[in-house]
PDB file of C-alpha atoms in Angstrom:
ATOM      1  CA  GLY Q  16      -8.207  -6.556   6.916  1.00  0.00           C
ATOM      2  CA  GLN Q  17     -10.679  -3.886   8.052  1.00  0.00           C
ATOM      3  CA  ASN Q  18     -13.614  -5.803   6.454  1.00  0.00           C
ATOM      4  CA  ILE Q  19     -12.101  -5.575   3.019  1.00  0.00           C
ATOM      5  CA  ASP Q  20     -12.837  -8.824   1.250  1.00  0.00           C
ATOM      6  CA  GLN Q  21     -11.071 -10.032  -1.854  1.00  0.00           C
ATOM      7  CA  PRO Q  22     -10.232 -13.574  -2.978  1.00  0.00           C
ATOM      8  CA  THR Q  23      -6.916 -14.952  -1.839  1.00  0.00           C
ATOM      9  CA  GLU Q  24      -5.799 -16.396  -5.168  1.00  0.00           C
ATOM     10  CA  MET Q  25      -6.916 -16.671  -8.785  1.00  0.00           C
ATOM     11  CA  THR Q  26      -5.323 -18.621 -11.618  1.00  0.00           C
ATOM     12  CA  ALA Q  27      -5.780 -17.935 -15.321  1.00  0.00           C
ATOM     13  CA  THR Q  28      -3.999 -18.648 -18.581  1.00  0.00           C
ATOM     14  CA  GLU Q  29      -2.132 -16.231 -20.790  1.00  0.00           C
ATOM     15  CA  GLY Q  30      -4.462 -14.223 -22.988  1.00  0.00           C
ATOM     16  CA  ALA Q  31      -7.469 -14.778 -20.740  1.00  0.00           C
ATOM     17  CA  ILE Q  32      -9.475 -12.298 -18.669  1.00  0.00           C
ATOM     18  CA  VAL Q  33      -9.624 -12.261 -14.885  1.00  0.00           C
ATOM     19  CA  GLN Q  34     -11.919 -10.232 -12.644  1.00  0.00           C
ATOM     20  CA  ILE Q  35     -10.892  -9.554  -9.046  1.00  0.00           C
ATOM     21  CA  ASN Q  36     -13.776  -8.574  -6.806  1.00  0.00           C
ATOM     22  CA  CYS Q  37     -13.494  -6.469  -3.682  1.00  0.00           C
ATOM     23  CA  THR Q  38     -16.132  -5.603  -1.109  1.00  0.00           C
ATOM     24  CA  TYR Q  39     -15.693  -3.092   1.693  1.00  0.00           C
ATOM     25  CA  GLN Q  40     -17.583  -1.193   4.373  1.00  0.00           C
ATOM     26  CA  THR Q  41     -19.343   1.816   2.873  1.00  0.00           C
ATOM     27  CA  SER Q  42     -19.381   4.111   5.927  1.00  0.00           C
ATOM     28  CA  GLY Q  43     -17.107   7.112   5.402  1.00  0.00           C
ATOM     29  CA  PHE Q  44     -16.027   5.843   1.991  1.00  0.00           C
ATOM     30  CA  ASN Q  45     -14.184   8.351  -0.153  1.00  0.00           C
ATOM     31  CA  GLY Q  46     -12.626   6.600  -3.135  1.00  0.00           C
ATOM     32  CA  LEU Q  47     -10.903   3.309  -3.933  1.00  0.00           C
ATOM     33  CA  PHE Q  48      -7.459   2.479  -5.243  1.00  0.00           C
ATOM     34  CA  TRP Q  49      -6.069  -0.659  -6.830  1.00  0.00           C
ATOM     35  CA  TYR Q  50      -2.376  -1.407  -6.502  1.00  0.00           C
ATOM     36  CA  GLN Q  51      -0.239  -4.110  -8.079  1.00  0.00           C
ATOM     37  CA  GLN Q  52       2.528  -5.731  -6.060  1.00  0.00           C
ATOM     38  CA  HIS Q  53       5.025  -8.160  -7.544  1.00  0.00           C
ATOM     39  CA  ALA Q  54       6.672 -10.576  -5.147  1.00  0.00           C
ATOM     40  CA  GLY Q  55       9.364  -8.875  -3.089  1.00  0.00           C
ATOM     41  CA  GLU Q  56       8.584  -5.446  -4.506  1.00  0.00           C
ATOM     42  CA  ALA Q  57       6.681  -2.330  -3.514  1.00  0.00           C
ATOM     43  CA  PRO Q  58       3.033  -1.740  -4.446  1.00  0.00           C
ATOM     44  CA  THR Q  59       2.543   0.366  -7.565  1.00  0.00           C
ATOM     45  CA  PHE Q  60      -0.539   2.391  -8.424  1.00  0.00           C
ATOM     46  CA  LEU Q  61      -2.942   0.926 -10.974  1.00  0.00           C
ATOM     47  CA  SER Q  62      -6.241   2.778 -10.784  1.00  0.00           C
ATOM     48  CA  TYR Q  63      -8.465   5.062  -8.770  1.00  0.00           C
ATOM     49  CA  ASN Q  64     -12.274   5.294  -8.659  1.00  0.00           C
ATOM     50  CA  VAL Q  65     -14.221   7.894  -6.742  1.00  0.00           C
ATOM     51  CA  LEU Q  66     -17.472   7.882  -8.763  1.00  0.00           C
ATOM     52  CA  ASP Q  67     -19.620   4.920  -9.787  1.00  0.00           C
ATOM     53  CA  GLY Q  68     -18.774   3.292 -13.058  1.00  0.00           C
ATOM     54  CA  LEU Q  69     -15.946   1.883 -15.085  1.00  0.00           C
ATOM     55  CA  GLU Q  70     -12.499   3.411 -15.511  1.00  0.00           C
ATOM     56  CA  GLU Q  71     -10.515   1.907 -18.373  1.00  0.00           C
ATOM     57  CA  LYS Q  72      -6.772   2.122 -18.661  1.00  0.00           C
ATOM     58  CA  GLY Q  73      -5.338  -0.069 -21.379  1.00  0.00           C
ATOM     59  CA  ARG Q  74      -5.647  -3.755 -20.473  1.00  0.00           C
ATOM     60  CA  PHE Q  75      -6.800  -2.906 -16.947  1.00  0.00           C
ATOM     61  CA  SER Q  76     -10.234  -1.589 -15.969  1.00  0.00           C
ATOM     62  CA  SER Q  77     -11.692  -0.858 -12.567  1.00  0.00           C
ATOM     63  CA  PHE Q  78     -15.346  -0.613 -11.619  1.00  0.00           C
ATOM     64  CA  LEU Q  79     -16.976   0.929  -8.558  1.00  0.00           C
ATOM     65  CA  SER Q  80     -20.459   0.759  -7.041  1.00  0.00           C
ATOM     66  CA  ARG Q  81     -20.510   2.972  -3.973  1.00  0.00           C
ATOM     67  CA  SER Q  82     -23.994   1.977  -2.827  1.00  0.00           C
ATOM     68  CA  LYS Q  83     -23.055  -1.718  -2.859  1.00  0.00           C
ATOM     69  CA  GLY Q  84     -19.582  -1.279  -1.376  1.00  0.00           C
ATOM     70  CA  TYR Q  85     -18.183  -3.180  -4.347  1.00  0.00           C
ATOM     71  CA  SER Q  86     -15.359  -2.791  -6.804  1.00  0.00           C
ATOM     72  CA  TYR Q  87     -13.663  -5.023  -9.301  1.00  0.00           C
ATOM     73  CA  LEU Q  88     -10.419  -4.933 -11.239  1.00  0.00           C
ATOM     74  CA  LEU Q  89     -10.546  -6.466 -14.705  1.00  0.00           C
ATOM     75  CA  LEU Q  90      -7.343  -7.682 -16.288  1.00  0.00           C
ATOM     76  CA  LYS Q  91      -7.643  -8.426 -20.003  1.00  0.00           C
ATOM     77  CA  GLU Q  92      -5.265 -10.206 -22.405  1.00  0.00           C
ATOM     78  CA  LEU Q  93      -3.322 -11.587 -19.481  1.00  0.00           C
ATOM     79  CA  GLN Q  94       0.444 -11.684 -19.775  1.00  0.00           C
ATOM     80  CA  MET Q  95       2.941 -13.630 -17.670  1.00  0.00           C
ATOM     81  CA  LYS Q  96       4.164 -10.370 -16.168  1.00  0.00           C
ATOM     82  CA  ASP Q  97       0.681  -9.811 -14.698  1.00  0.00           C
ATOM     83  CA  SER Q  98       1.406 -12.542 -12.131  1.00  0.00           C
ATOM     84  CA  ALA Q  99       1.335 -10.476  -8.953  1.00  0.00           C
ATOM     85  CA  SER Q 100      -0.760  -9.594  -5.926  1.00  0.00           C
ATOM     86  CA  TYR Q 101      -3.518  -7.025  -6.485  1.00  0.00           C
ATOM     87  CA  LEU Q 102      -4.442  -4.894  -3.498  1.00  0.00           C
ATOM     88  CA  CYS Q 103      -7.837  -3.297  -3.080  1.00  0.00           C
ATOM     89  CA  ALA Q 104      -7.552  -0.110  -1.015  1.00  0.00           C
ATOM     90  CA  PRO Q 105     -10.676   1.837  -0.114  1.00  0.00           C
ATOM     91  CA  ARG Q 106     -10.159   5.234   1.463  1.00  0.00           C
ATOM     92  CA  ARG Q 107     -12.064   6.082   4.613  1.00  0.00           C
ATOM     93  CA  GLY Q 108     -10.075   9.041   5.819  1.00  0.00           C
ATOM     94  CA  LYS Q 109      -6.848   7.168   5.230  1.00  0.00           C
ATOM     95  CA  LEU Q 110      -6.194   4.309   2.853  1.00  0.00           C
ATOM     96  CA  GLN Q 111      -6.922   0.828   4.149  1.00  0.00           C
ATOM     97  CA  PHE Q 112      -5.517  -2.144   2.294  1.00  0.00           C
ATOM     98  CA  GLY Q 113      -6.996  -5.543   1.699  1.00  0.00           C
ATOM     99  CA  ALA Q 114      -4.793  -8.622   2.024  1.00  0.00           C
ATOM    100  CA  GLY Q 115      -4.455  -8.833  -1.750  1.00  0.00           C
ATOM    101  CA  THR Q 116      -5.400 -11.308  -4.449  1.00  0.00           C
ATOM    102  CA  GLN Q 117      -2.537 -13.366  -5.814  1.00  0.00           C
ATOM    103  CA  VAL Q 118      -3.032 -13.776  -9.569  1.00  0.00           C
ATOM    104  CA  VAL Q 119      -1.115 -16.634 -11.149  1.00  0.00           C
ATOM    105  CA  VAL Q 120      -0.862 -16.543 -14.932  1.00  0.00           C
ATOM    106  CA  THR Q 121      -0.015 -19.880 -16.537  1.00  0.00           C
ATOM    107  CA  PRO Q 122       1.254 -20.488 -20.094  1.00  0.00           C
TER     108      PRO Q 122
ATOM    109  CA  ASN F 130      13.724  11.757  -9.674  1.00  0.00           C
ATOM    110  CA  ALA F 131      14.595   8.855  -7.389  1.00  0.00           C
ATOM    111  CA  GLY F 132      11.047   8.863  -5.973  1.00  0.00           C
ATOM    112  CA  VAL F 133      10.853   7.246  -2.537  1.00  0.00           C
ATOM    113  CA  THR F 134      14.033   5.636  -1.241  1.00  0.00           C
ATOM    114  CA  GLN F 135      14.487   3.462   1.828  1.00  0.00           C
ATOM    115  CA  THR F 136      17.525   2.158   3.674  1.00  0.00           C
ATOM    116  CA  PRO F 137      18.522  -0.429   4.632  1.00  0.00           C
ATOM    117  CA  LYS F 138      17.018  -3.062   2.318  1.00  0.00           C
ATOM    118  CA  PHE F 139      17.493  -5.866   4.836  1.00  0.00           C
ATOM    119  CA  ARG F 140      18.289  -5.986   8.534  1.00  0.00           C
ATOM    120  CA  ILE F 141      18.452  -8.604  11.255  1.00  0.00           C
ATOM    121  CA  LEU F 142      18.056  -7.368  14.831  1.00  0.00           C
ATOM    122  CA  LYS F 143      18.322  -9.091  18.155  1.00  0.00           C
ATOM    123  CA  ILE F 144      15.483  -8.758  20.656  1.00  0.00           C
ATOM    124  CA  GLY F 145      15.828  -5.500  22.568  1.00  0.00           C
ATOM    125  CA  GLN F 146      18.015  -3.746  19.997  1.00  0.00           C
ATOM    126  CA  SER F 147      16.988  -0.443  18.427  1.00  0.00           C
ATOM    127  CA  MET F 148      17.276   0.861  14.898  1.00  0.00           C
ATOM    128  CA  THR F 149      16.088   3.574  12.570  1.00  0.00           C
ATOM    129  CA  LEU F 150      14.612   2.869   9.166  1.00  0.00           C
ATOM    130  CA  GLN F 151      15.339   5.714   6.791  1.00  0.00           C
ATOM    131  CA  CYS F 152      12.925   7.069   4.186  1.00  0.00           C
ATOM    132  CA  ALA F 153      13.379   9.984   1.814  1.00  0.00           C
ATOM    133  CA  GLN F 154      11.380  11.365  -1.108  1.00  0.00           C
ATOM    134  CA  ASP F 155      12.378  13.936  -3.720  1.00  0.00           C
ATOM    135  CA  MET F 156       8.923  14.700  -5.118  1.00  0.00           C
ATOM    136  CA  ASN F 157       8.183  17.551  -2.681  1.00  0.00           C
ATOM    137  CA  HIS F 158       5.231  15.600  -1.317  1.00  0.00           C
ATOM    138  CA  ASN F 159       3.558  16.867   1.821  1.00  0.00           C
ATOM    139  CA  TYR F 160       2.257  13.529   3.058  1.00  0.00           C
ATOM    140  CA  MET F 161       4.419  10.609   4.101  1.00  0.00           C
ATOM    141  CA  TYR F 162       3.434   7.239   5.553  1.00  0.00           C
ATOM    142  CA  TRP F 163       4.948   4.162   7.166  1.00  0.00           C
ATOM    143  CA  TYR F 164       3.309   0.766   6.657  1.00  0.00           C
ATOM    144  CA  ARG F 165       4.178  -2.743   7.682  1.00  0.00           C
ATOM    145  CA  GLN F 166       3.220  -5.789   5.664  1.00  0.00           C
ATOM    146  CA  ASP F 167       3.165  -9.229   7.248  1.00  0.00           C
ATOM    147  CA  PRO F 168       3.049 -12.352   5.042  1.00  0.00           C
ATOM    148  CA  GLY F 169      -0.386 -12.818   3.461  1.00  0.00           C
ATOM    149  CA  MET F 170      -1.688  -9.648   5.049  1.00  0.00           C
ATOM    150  CA  GLY F 171      -2.546  -6.193   3.840  1.00  0.00           C
ATOM    151  CA  LEU F 172      -0.489  -3.119   4.552  1.00  0.00           C
ATOM    152  CA  LYS F 173      -1.119  -1.654   7.988  1.00  0.00           C
ATOM    153  CA  LEU F 174      -0.465   2.026   8.674  1.00  0.00           C
ATOM    154  CA  ILE F 175       1.996   2.672  11.501  1.00  0.00           C
ATOM    155  CA  TYR F 176       2.436   6.454  11.411  1.00  0.00           C
ATOM    156  CA  TYR F 177       1.899   9.237   8.952  1.00  0.00           C
ATOM    157  CA  SER F 178       2.863  12.870   8.539  1.00  0.00           C
ATOM    158  CA  VAL F 179       1.030  15.728   6.840  1.00  0.00           C
ATOM    159  CA  GLY F 180       4.081  17.966   6.694  1.00  0.00           C
ATOM    160  CA  ALA F 181       7.327  18.861   8.415  1.00  0.00           C
ATOM    161  CA  GLY F 182       6.881  18.902  12.171  1.00  0.00           C
ATOM    162  CA  ILE F 183       3.494  17.136  12.129  1.00  0.00           C
ATOM    163  CA  THR F 184       3.040  13.418  12.718  1.00  0.00           C
ATOM    164  CA  ASP F 185       0.164  11.224  13.824  1.00  0.00           C
ATOM    165  CA  LYS F 186      -0.503   7.628  14.761  1.00  0.00           C
ATOM    166  CA  GLY F 187      -1.928   5.115  12.376  1.00  0.00           C
ATOM    167  CA  GLU F 188      -3.472   1.734  13.076  1.00  0.00           C
ATOM    168  CA  VAL F 189      -0.465  -0.033  14.675  1.00  0.00           C
ATOM    169  CA  PRO F 190       1.870   2.589  16.259  1.00  0.00           C
ATOM    170  CA  ASN F 191       2.963   0.707  19.396  1.00  0.00           C
ATOM    171  CA  GLY F 192       6.695   0.057  19.530  1.00  0.00           C
ATOM    172  CA  TYR F 193       7.525   2.700  16.936  1.00  0.00           C
ATOM    173  CA  ASN F 194       8.326   6.399  16.815  1.00  0.00           C
ATOM    174  CA  VAL F 195       8.686   8.872  13.977  1.00  0.00           C
ATOM    175  CA  SER F 196       9.863  12.399  13.358  1.00  0.00           C
ATOM    176  CA  ARG F 197       9.562  14.740  10.376  1.00  0.00           C
ATOM    177  CA  SER F 198      12.056  17.557  10.564  1.00  0.00           C
ATOM    178  CA  THR F 199      12.144  18.148   6.791  1.00  0.00           C
ATOM    179  CA  THR F 200       9.737  17.656   3.895  1.00  0.00           C
ATOM    180  CA  GLU F 201      12.042  15.044   2.378  1.00  0.00           C
ATOM    181  CA  ASP F 202      12.792  12.711   5.297  1.00  0.00           C
ATOM    182  CA  PHE F 203      10.564  10.564   7.490  1.00  0.00           C
ATOM    183  CA  PRO F 204      12.570   8.107   9.620  1.00  0.00           C
ATOM    184  CA  LEU F 205      10.920   5.318  11.619  1.00  0.00           C
ATOM    185  CA  ARG F 206      12.488   4.364  14.928  1.00  0.00           C
ATOM    186  CA  LEU F 207      12.114   0.942  16.545  1.00  0.00           C
ATOM    187  CA  GLU F 208      12.929   0.888  20.234  1.00  0.00           C
ATOM    188  CA  LEU F 209      13.414  -2.455  22.002  1.00  0.00           C
ATOM    189  CA  ALA F 210      12.803  -4.642  18.970  1.00  0.00           C
ATOM    190  CA  ALA F 211      10.503  -7.638  19.443  1.00  0.00           C
ATOM    191  CA  PRO F 212       9.901 -10.723  17.236  1.00  0.00           C
ATOM    192  CA  SER F 213       6.396  -9.372  16.507  1.00  0.00           C
ATOM    193  CA  GLN F 214       8.063  -6.534  14.597  1.00  0.00           C
ATOM    194  CA  THR F 215       9.473  -8.923  12.021  1.00  0.00           C
ATOM    195  CA  SER F 216       7.903  -7.626   8.844  1.00  0.00           C
ATOM    196  CA  VAL F 217       8.447  -5.736   5.621  1.00  0.00           C
ATOM    197  CA  TYR F 218       8.270  -1.996   6.141  1.00  0.00           C
ATOM    198  CA  PHE F 219       7.185   0.319   3.356  1.00  0.00           C
ATOM    199  CA  CYS F 220       7.418   4.069   3.284  1.00  0.00           C
ATOM    200  CA  ALA F 221       5.115   5.994   0.959  1.00  0.00           C
ATOM    201  CA  SER F 222       4.399   9.591   0.031  1.00  0.00           C
ATOM    202  CA  SER F 223       1.618  11.535  -1.625  1.00  0.00           C
ATOM    203  CA  ARG F 224       1.297  15.145  -2.726  1.00  0.00           C
ATOM    204  CA  ASP F 225      -1.886  15.774  -0.779  1.00  0.00           C
ATOM    205  CA  THR F 226      -5.109  14.062   0.206  1.00  0.00           C
ATOM    206  CA  GLY F 227      -7.372  15.721  -2.312  1.00  0.00           C
ATOM    207  CA  VAL F 228      -8.965  13.830  -5.178  1.00  0.00           C
ATOM    208  CA  GLY F 229      -6.379  13.297  -7.862  1.00  0.00           C
ATOM    209  CA  THR F 230      -3.458  14.271  -5.657  1.00  0.00           C
ATOM    210  CA  ASP F 231      -3.458  11.539  -3.077  1.00  0.00           C
ATOM    211  CA  THR F 232      -1.969   8.645  -5.028  1.00  0.00           C
ATOM    212  CA  GLN F 233       0.628   7.104  -2.777  1.00  0.00           C
ATOM    213  CA  TYR F 234       4.042   6.200  -4.142  1.00  0.00           C
ATOM    214  CA  PHE F 235       5.941   3.506  -2.304  1.00  0.00           C
ATOM    215  CA  GLY F 236       9.580   2.914  -1.554  1.00  0.00           C
ATOM    216  CA  PRO F 237      11.198  -0.507  -2.179  1.00  0.00           C
ATOM    217  CA  GLY F 238      10.773  -1.654   1.410  1.00  0.00           C
ATOM    218  CA  THR F 239      12.961  -2.772   4.300  1.00  0.00           C
ATOM    219  CA  ARG F 240      12.852  -6.428   5.289  1.00  0.00           C
ATOM    220  CA  LEU F 241      13.377  -6.656   9.026  1.00  0.00           C
ATOM    221  CA  THR F 242      13.862  -9.825  11.048  1.00  0.00           C
ATOM    222  CA  VAL F 243      13.984  -9.762  14.844  1.00  0.00           C
ATOM    223  CA  LEU F 244      15.493 -12.855  16.448  1.00  0.00           C
TER     224      LEU F 244
END
């Protein structure tokens, strides 16, 4: 929603790498969050970018390009427990959430 | 700390009934939010509060009301429930809106069905 575009679903095997792209409107932009949401559960905070570049946090990294209105979340060494929806949430005043990318990790 | 708690977990309402969804946080956060999440959709902001006594509308406020009499509690009231209000409702809180202090923490959600 709100012109936040991310793929609906991605499938990858255990141990692989997956990159979830997110594009958003740049006007009034003031930072971007990524949240993880397992089925039937609440979203939990993964990462936050306010400046251009890569933020690394263990197996998860998030990248931001403010001029391009583009971010990605990189999941490395995929584990079965990473099967979840990943929500891109740019902040323009308040947080606005994308519809989420469902990542399915297969054995 | 319990974090953000919500009650009830599940509820079925008949059209026209009213109910209050409860939300409480024990992190002394100033900001609290109510979202709804429909299947396959992103979270949409219903109402938010920047502190006790101060509330404001979000993106989809129609059919809902809120109050914030204390820092800890932020109940959401549904008057005259309609099938379009069938959704999962999440409450969230954050310390502030400044960089580094505005991470939102979510409650477990309330699954509401209106028949």
